XYZ file of N, CA and C in Angstrom:
606
model
N -23.175 217.941 68.786
C -21.937 218.176 69.542
C -21.082 219.244 68.871
N -20.297 219.923 69.684
C -19.381 220.950 69.205
C -17.943 220.450 69.327
N -17.094 220.883 68.398
C -15.676 220.518 68.400
C -14.846 221.778 68.236
N -13.806 221.921 69.021
C -12.932 223.076 68.874
C -12.349 223.108 67.466
N -12.496 224.242 66.788
C -12.028 224.380 65.412
C -10.769 225.231 65.346
N -10.847 226.460 65.860
C -9.646 227.299 65.851
C -9.756 228.433 66.857
N -8.636 229.104 67.057
C -8.529 230.269 67.934
C -8.249 231.492 67.082
N -8.689 232.662 67.554
C -8.457 233.901 66.815
C -7.710 234.902 67.685
N -6.589 235.378 67.161
C -5.844 236.478 67.761
C -6.161 237.727 66.947
N -6.770 238.715 67.575
C -7.109 239.956 66.882
C -5.956 240.945 66.978
N -5.861 241.807 65.973
C -4.816 242.831 65.972
C -5.271 243.984 65.088
N -4.619 245.121 65.249
C -4.954 246.301 64.457
C -4.247 246.302 63.112
N -3.105 245.622 63.019
C -2.319 245.538 61.791
C -1.875 244.094 61.630
N -2.210 243.477 60.516
C -1.968 242.039 60.357
C -0.486 241.688 60.398
N 0.347 242.458 59.731
C 1.776 242.147 59.715
C 2.369 242.229 61.115
N 1.989 243.266 61.859
C 2.507 243.410 63.218
C 1.948 242.330 64.135
N 0.680 241.992 63.949
C 0.083 240.949 64.766
C 0.720 239.596 64.508
N 0.953 239.284 63.237
C 1.596 238.018 62.905
C 3.007 237.959 63.477
N 3.727 239.060 63.396
C 5.089 239.095 63.936
C 5.077 238.884 65.450
N 4.093 239.447 66.120
C 3.999 239.298 67.574
C 3.712 237.845 67.952
N 2.839 237.201 67.216
C 2.523 235.799 67.509
C 3.714 234.900 67.182
N 4.395 235.164 66.084
C 5.580 234.376 65.741
C 6.657 234.526 66.809
N 6.816 235.730 67.332
C 7.804 235.944 68.385
C 7.397 235.222 69.668
N 6.094 235.220 69.963
C 5.617 234.582 71.188
C 5.729 233.072 71.125
N 5.490 232.489 69.947
C 5.461 231.030 69.825
C 6.742 230.445 69.246
N 7.512 231.251 68.543
C 8.753 230.763 67.965
C 8.570 229.909 66.736
N 7.427 230.007 66.076
C 7.158 229.264 64.837
C 6.539 230.217 63.822
N 6.757 229.979 62.517
C 6.227 230.894 61.507
C 4.762 230.641 61.197
N 4.054 231.717 60.848
C 2.686 231.612 60.371
C 2.674 231.498 58.854
N 1.564 231.049 58.315
C 1.398 230.940 56.867
C 0.374 231.949 56.373
N 0.442 232.231 55.087
C -0.506 233.154 54.481
C -1.914 232.602 54.594
N -2.864 233.504 54.806
C -4.273 233.141 54.786
C -4.919 233.780 53.574
N -5.707 234.814 53.799
C -6.335 235.512 52.689
C -7.330 236.539 53.174
N -8.180 237.012 52.263
C -9.164 238.041 52.570
C -10.538 237.412 52.815
N -11.301 238.092 53.684
C -12.704 237.736 53.923
C -13.553 238.902 53.414
N -13.968 238.875 52.159
C -14.659 240.028 51.581
C -15.964 240.375 52.281
N -16.639 239.392 52.877
C -17.928 239.675 53.507
C -17.793 240.507 54.781
N -16.628 240.439 55.423
C -16.433 241.194 56.661
C -15.235 242.136 56.614
N -14.594 242.268 55.454
C -13.510 243.235 55.315
C -12.322 242.953 56.204
N -11.951 241.675 56.336
C -10.813 241.305 57.179
C -9.847 240.428 56.379
N -8.665 240.225 56.943
C -7.705 239.289 56.356
C -6.946 238.601 57.481
N -6.259 237.482 57.152
C -5.677 236.692 58.227
C -4.398 235.985 57.808
N -3.719 235.439 58.825
C -2.622 234.491 58.664
C -2.878 233.344 59.624
N -2.266 232.187 59.343
C -2.675 230.958 60.018
C -1.489 230.149 60.541
N -1.779 229.338 61.557
C -0.818 228.388 62.099
C -1.545 227.111 62.436
N -1.108 225.982 61.866
C -1.708 224.696 62.184
C -1.317 224.236 63.578
N -2.297 223.664 64.285
C -2.066 223.146 65.633
C -2.495 221.680 65.703
N -2.181 220.930 64.654
C -2.619 219.548 64.603
C -4.025 219.477 64.042
N -4.997 219.102 64.868
C -6.378 219.008 64.421
C -7.115 220.322 64.413
N -6.550 221.351 65.043
C -7.149 222.676 65.037
C -6.087 223.672 64.596
N -6.410 224.968 64.621
C -5.435 225.940 64.134
C -5.631 227.295 64.791
N -4.667 228.163 64.569
C -4.675 229.528 65.096
C -4.782 230.500 63.935
N -5.617 231.495 64.105
C -5.824 232.524 63.089
C -5.454 233.881 63.683
N -4.607 234.632 62.999
C -4.354 236.029 63.350
C -5.173 236.861 62.375
N -6.042 237.719 62.885
C -7.016 238.407 62.040
C -7.032 239.905 62.333
N -7.241 240.695 61.288
C -7.298 242.153 61.410
C -8.219 242.702 60.333
N -8.673 243.917 60.529
C -9.422 244.611 59.485
C -8.484 244.866 58.314
N -8.945 244.549 57.122
C -8.168 244.772 55.900
C -8.275 246.247 55.514
N -7.169 247.003 55.554
C -7.253 248.439 55.242
C -7.679 248.716 53.808
N -7.569 247.722 52.927
C -7.971 247.911 51.538
C -9.421 247.561 51.263
N -10.130 247.081 52.277
C -11.519 246.676 52.081
C -12.446 247.890 52.097
N -13.507 247.859 51.313
C -14.469 248.970 51.333
C -15.264 248.980 52.632
N -15.886 250.120 52.986
C -16.724 250.171 54.182
C -17.848 249.139 54.123
N -18.184 248.560 55.282
C -19.168 247.493 55.299
C -20.595 247.989 55.503
N -20.756 248.960 56.378
C -22.094 249.395 56.736
C -22.771 248.497 57.747
N -21.996 247.611 58.377
C -22.508 246.737 59.438
C -21.335 246.335 60.322
N -21.599 245.904 61.548
C -20.500 245.492 62.427
C -19.764 244.277 61.885
N -18.447 244.246 62.085
C -17.650 243.088 61.710
C -17.754 241.996 62.768
N -17.421 240.800 62.333
C -17.379 239.691 63.280
C -16.241 239.882 64.281
N -16.286 239.098 65.357
C -15.276 239.109 66.427
C -15.135 240.485 67.082
N -16.159 241.349 66.913
C -16.128 242.669 67.555
C -14.896 243.476 67.133
N -14.423 243.249 65.913
C -13.174 243.869 65.467
C -13.275 245.385 65.315
N -14.480 245.904 65.110
C -14.611 247.359 64.968
C -14.214 248.090 66.244
N -14.305 247.422 67.373
C -13.964 248.056 68.654
C -12.597 247.623 69.167
N -11.878 246.807 68.386
C -10.590 246.306 68.888
C -9.575 247.436 68.986
N -8.798 247.421 70.062
C -7.699 248.374 70.252
C -6.651 247.710 71.137
N -5.420 248.218 71.045
C -4.357 247.700 71.896
C -3.502 246.681 71.178
N -2.618 246.028 71.918
C -1.705 245.050 71.309
C -2.447 243.803 70.862
N -1.841 242.994 69.970
C -2.472 241.740 69.552
C -2.754 240.855 70.756
N -3.916 240.203 70.739
C -4.259 239.309 71.848
C -5.306 238.291 71.407
N -5.353 237.210 72.146
C -6.319 236.148 71.898
C -7.702 236.652 72.303
N -8.608 236.733 71.342
C -9.923 237.325 71.612
C -11.079 236.359 71.435
N -10.909 235.317 70.629
C -12.056 234.468 70.311
C -11.651 233.014 70.127
N -12.616 232.147 70.354
C -12.459 230.745 70.006
C -13.669 230.326 69.199
N -13.427 229.417 68.271
C -14.444 229.043 67.303
C -14.631 227.536 67.368
N -15.886 227.104 67.457
C -16.194 225.677 67.513
C -17.021 225.303 66.287
N -16.754 224.126 65.752
C -17.491 223.688 64.571
C -18.611 222.732 64.962
N -19.599 222.698 64.100
C -20.759 221.846 64.323
C -21.188 221.266 62.984
N -21.930 220.166 63.033
C -22.429 219.563 61.799
C -23.641 220.321 61.267
N -24.417 220.910 62.174
C -25.606 221.676 61.782
C -25.634 222.980 62.555
N -25.457 224.086 61.852
C -25.487 225.397 62.503
C -26.861 225.663 63.108
N -27.905 225.265 62.408
C -29.257 225.498 62.921
C -29.495 224.733 64.221
N -29.019 223.491 64.292
C -29.208 222.699 65.506
C -28.428 223.310 66.676
N -27.208 223.768 66.387
C -26.407 224.390 67.450
C -27.068 225.664 67.947
N -27.599 226.467 67.041
C -28.264 227.708 67.443
C -29.558 227.427 68.206
N -30.241 226.363 67.832
C -31.455 226.002 68.565
C -31.116 225.630 70.004
N -29.967 224.968 70.183
C -29.556 224.563 71.526
C -29.016 225.726 72.340
N -28.322 226.671 71.695
C -27.627 227.736 72.426
C -28.387 229.057 72.451
N -29.236 229.297 71.482
C -30.040 230.510 71.498
C -29.592 231.543 70.489
N -30.489 232.485 70.164
C -30.229 233.472 69.112
C -29.115 234.461 69.441
N -28.728 234.598 70.705
C -27.646 235.528 71.047
C -26.331 235.124 70.394
N -26.205 233.848 69.993
C -24.980 233.389 69.346
C -24.920 233.805 67.876
N -25.978 234.407 67.359
C -25.924 234.958 66.015
C -26.900 234.315 65.059
N -26.786 234.723 63.806
C -27.596 234.182 62.721
C -26.671 233.650 61.646
N -27.065 232.602 60.925
C -26.189 232.000 59.915
C -25.852 232.969 58.787
N -24.567 232.994 58.415
C -24.079 233.789 57.294
C -23.212 232.868 56.433
N -23.453 232.848 55.123
C -22.632 232.054 54.206
C -21.406 232.854 53.799
N -20.221 232.221 53.870
C -18.961 232.932 53.684
C -18.021 232.147 52.776
N -17.076 232.855 52.180
C -16.058 232.233 51.342
C -14.720 232.925 51.556
N -13.640 232.164 51.328
C -12.287 232.734 51.212
C -11.567 231.872 50.195
N -11.365 232.418 48.991
C -10.825 231.597 47.922
C -11.787 230.466 47.619
N -11.269 229.223 47.664
C -12.141 228.078 47.401
C -12.719 227.465 48.673
N -12.483 228.101 49.819
C -13.069 227.641 51.082
C -14.490 228.177 51.212
N -15.381 227.328 51.706
C -16.765 227.739 51.921
C -17.219 227.263 53.297
N -17.908 228.134 54.006
C -18.421 227.764 55.310
C -19.597 228.662 55.684
N -20.297 228.269 56.724
C -21.363 229.078 57.308
C -20.993 229.356 58.749
N -21.316 230.556 59.192
C -20.951 230.958 60.548
C -22.107 231.716 61.181
N -22.286 231.538 62.469
C -23.280 232.306 63.204
C -22.627 233.603 63.666
N -23.142 234.729 63.204
C -22.566 236.031 63.527
C -23.647 236.912 64.155
N -23.442 237.382 65.389
C -24.413 238.305 65.988
C -24.487 239.614 65.198
N -25.663 240.209 65.146
C -25.832 241.457 64.421
C -24.974 242.584 64.955
N -24.624 242.525 66.243
C -23.766 243.546 66.846
C -22.288 243.231 66.682
N -21.966 242.009 66.259
C -20.582 241.563 66.206
C -20.058 241.057 67.535
N -20.871 241.163 68.588
C -20.440 240.806 69.945
C -21.073 239.481 70.353
N -20.251 238.509 70.718
C -20.734 237.209 71.159
C -21.143 237.256 72.636
N -21.974 236.315 73.072
C -22.395 236.301 74.486
C -21.218 236.210 75.446
N -21.498 236.544 76.697
C -20.493 236.539 77.755
C -19.300 237.408 77.365
N -19.616 238.608 76.835
C -18.585 239.591 76.479
C -17.501 238.995 75.578
N -17.956 238.276 74.557
C -17.094 237.646 73.555
C -16.335 236.431 74.079
N -16.648 235.961 75.275
C -15.981 234.763 75.784
C -16.677 233.484 75.352
N -17.922 233.596 74.901
C -18.590 232.434 74.310
C -17.995 232.182 72.929
N -18.005 230.943 72.482
C -17.392 230.645 71.187
C -18.281 231.059 70.013
N -17.646 231.339 68.889
C -18.363 231.500 67.637
C -18.629 230.111 67.054
N -19.703 229.987 66.306
C -20.113 228.697 65.728
C -19.833 228.675 64.239
N -19.244 227.584 63.763
C -18.913 227.465 62.352
C -19.338 226.094 61.832
N -19.820 226.072 60.608
C -20.150 224.827 59.904
C -19.423 224.846 58.567
N -18.444 223.977 58.418
C -17.654 223.947 57.194
C -18.405 223.235 56.080
N -18.387 223.825 54.887
C -18.968 223.198 53.709
C -17.884 222.603 52.806
N -16.642 222.991 53.025
C -15.467 222.383 52.410
C -14.547 221.940 53.549
N -13.550 221.106 53.291
C -12.596 220.788 54.355
C -11.973 222.071 54.907
N -11.804 222.173 56.219
C -11.231 223.391 56.812
C -9.776 223.579 56.412
N -9.256 224.788 56.566
C -7.891 225.074 56.096
C -6.797 224.353 56.857
N -7.098 223.804 58.028
C -6.051 223.155 58.814
C -5.376 222.037 58.025
N -6.130 221.375 57.128
C -5.552 220.275 56.349
C -4.488 220.755 55.375
N -4.474 222.054 55.071
C -3.532 222.594 54.092
C -2.296 223.220 54.744
N -2.285 223.292 56.073
C -1.224 224.025 56.753
C -0.009 223.138 57.009
N 1.170 223.715 56.832
C 2.416 222.990 57.047
C 2.600 222.682 58.529
N 3.005 221.470 58.831
C 3.225 221.056 60.211
C 4.404 221.819 60.814
N 4.165 222.493 61.948
C 5.211 223.251 62.634
C 5.520 222.688 64.023
N 4.852 221.611 64.384
C 5.103 221.002 65.687
C 4.465 221.727 66.846
N 3.466 222.577 66.578
C 2.771 223.304 67.639
C 1.426 222.640 67.915
N 1.039 222.593 69.188
C -0.227 221.979 69.589
C -0.858 222.788 70.729
N -2.157 222.960 70.660
C -2.884 223.550 71.776
C -3.020 222.499 72.868
N -2.556 222.828 74.063
C -2.656 221.884 75.171
C -3.685 222.303 76.207
N -4.018 223.598 76.259
C -5.023 224.065 77.222
C -5.588 225.402 76.761
N -6.893 225.562 76.952
C -7.571 226.823 76.674
C -8.448 227.152 77.874
N -8.183 228.288 78.491
C -8.943 228.712 79.660
C -9.835 229.895 79.287
N -11.120 229.756 79.544
C -12.091 230.806 79.293
C -12.352 231.501 80.624
N -12.016 232.779 80.709
C -12.129 233.516 81.970
C -13.276 234.521 81.856
N -14.179 234.479 82.829
C -15.321 235.388 82.832
C -15.932 235.395 84.231
N -16.504 236.532 84.663
C -17.145 236.538 85.986
C -18.233 235.479 86.134
N -18.898 235.142 85.028
C -19.951 234.130 85.048
C -19.475 232.855 84.345
N -18.242 232.472 84.627
C -17.654 231.302 83.975
C -18.471 230.046 84.218
N -19.014 229.891 85.414
C -19.792 228.690 85.718
C -21.041 228.613 84.848
N -21.660 229.746 84.599
C -22.860 229.775 83.750
C -22.510 229.420 82.315
N -21.381 229.931 81.814
C -20.952 229.599 80.453
C -20.616 228.121 80.350
N -19.953 227.579 81.355
C -19.629 226.152 81.359
C -20.899 225.307 81.346
N -21.921 225.758 82.053
C -23.181 225.021 82.089
C -23.872 225.036 80.732
N -23.753 226.151 80.019
C -24.361 226.266 78.697
C -23.658 225.346 77.702
N -22.322 225.327 77.745
C -21.547 224.602 76.740
C -21.273 223.148 77.109
N -21.304 222.841 78.401
C -20.920 221.518 78.871
C -21.601 220.360 78.164
N -22.925 220.403 77.968
C -23.591 219.275 77.314
C -23.222 219.111 75.838
N -22.621 220.142 75.232
C -22.356 220.128 73.795
C -20.882 219.984 73.432
N -19.976 220.365 74.341
C -18.543 220.388 74.041
C -17.793 219.492 75.014
N -17.168 218.454 74.491
C -16.391 217.525 75.308
C -14.934 217.607 74.882
N -14.190 218.497 75.519
C -12.776 218.701 75.195
C -12.045 219.013 76.492
N -11.219 218.077 76.932
C -10.531 218.236 78.202
C -9.562 219.400 78.249
N -9.210 219.955 77.076
C -8.312 221.099 77.060
C -9.001 222.391 77.464
N -10.332 222.424 77.364
C -11.089 223.647 77.610
C -11.571 223.674 79.052
N -11.178 224.714 79.782
C -11.627 224.896 81.157
C -12.141 226.324 81.329
N -12.830 226.559 82.441
C -13.472 227.850 82.701
C -13.041 228.339 84.076
N -12.782 229.643 84.178
C -12.322 230.220 85.439
C -12.983 231.576 85.635
N -13.305 231.892 86.881
C -13.908 233.183 87.201
C -12.841 234.269 87.178
N -13.177 235.424 86.629
C -12.241 236.547 86.569
C -12.650 237.526 85.499
N -11.791 238.489 85.244
C -12.067 239.458 84.193
C -12.109 238.767 82.842
N -13.026 239.161 81.951
C -13.206 238.448 80.690
C -11.922 238.360 79.864
N -11.647 237.176 79.345
C -10.468 236.982 78.506
C -10.226 235.505 78.242
N -9.293 235.228 77.369
C -8.924 233.863 77.019
C -7.434 233.665 77.237
N -7.050 232.452 77.623
C -5.642 232.091 77.760
C -5.416 230.742 77.101
N -4.408 230.674 76.249
C -4.091 229.426 75.561
C -2.675 228.993 75.895
N -2.518 227.713 76.175
C -1.199 227.101 76.387
C -0.888 226.267 75.150
N 0.235 226.558 74.521
C 0.590 225.905 73.265
C 1.980 225.300 73.391
N 2.071 224.012 73.112
C 3.384 223.368 73.105
C 4.033 223.605 71.732
N 5.318 223.916 71.730
C 6.059 224.192 70.503
C 7.397 223.456 70.575
N 8.131 223.381 69.464
C 9.456 222.748 69.518
C 10.393 223.439 70.512
N 10.108 224.694 70.853
C 10.951 225.429 71.799
C 10.413 225.364 73.219
N 9.333 224.612 73.440
C 8.757 224.512 74.771
C 7.347 225.056 74.807
N 6.772 225.107 76.006
C 5.405 225.571 76.189
C 5.374 227.098 76.164
N 4.458 227.629 75.381
C 4.296 229.086 75.273
C 2.839 229.432 75.598
N 2.615 230.689 76.001
C 1.287 231.151 76.377
C 0.838 232.282 75.466
N -0.438 232.267 75.129
C -1.070 233.383 74.422
C -2.267 233.834 75.242
N -2.437 235.134 75.350
C -3.588 235.658 76.089
C -3.996 236.995 75.522
């Protein structure tokens, strides 16, 4: 089975992206760190059992010589919700069920955090990045360390022309009433309750 782990908001500049998300939600983000394997860095917001990640290419990172995860090499425009990540107990079992298009296992670290993630060689996930990335935590995930801000994900809509096909692929593995699928131009929409009311990210 798969469980929603976190959402990713991509941006070209981490400070500007974090400021945009803080303005949209009305709650502060916390420091994250660097991902040396993919040359990125992030900031975080706890959402109860899951969390939100604002991620960007780290300008201080050396060239990689391979595509970055979350298709970040091609990212342009204002900060926006680009990816959702689901955790599994066995990355190999999840990949066997979903297929090689979801990527190959990569071992990763950030500080004392350790995890494995399925990353496509192109950096592009199926269904034009609307399919979720797969993660298997080897240490407790960072959500346990995040300060409570009273924000919660209440709905996540996956929009794609072939939304029904994606729902059919994920349906047997993911049981989360917050996640729905809708036909339309590819993209994600999240509804988040905050102390200031319901806010939207897309």
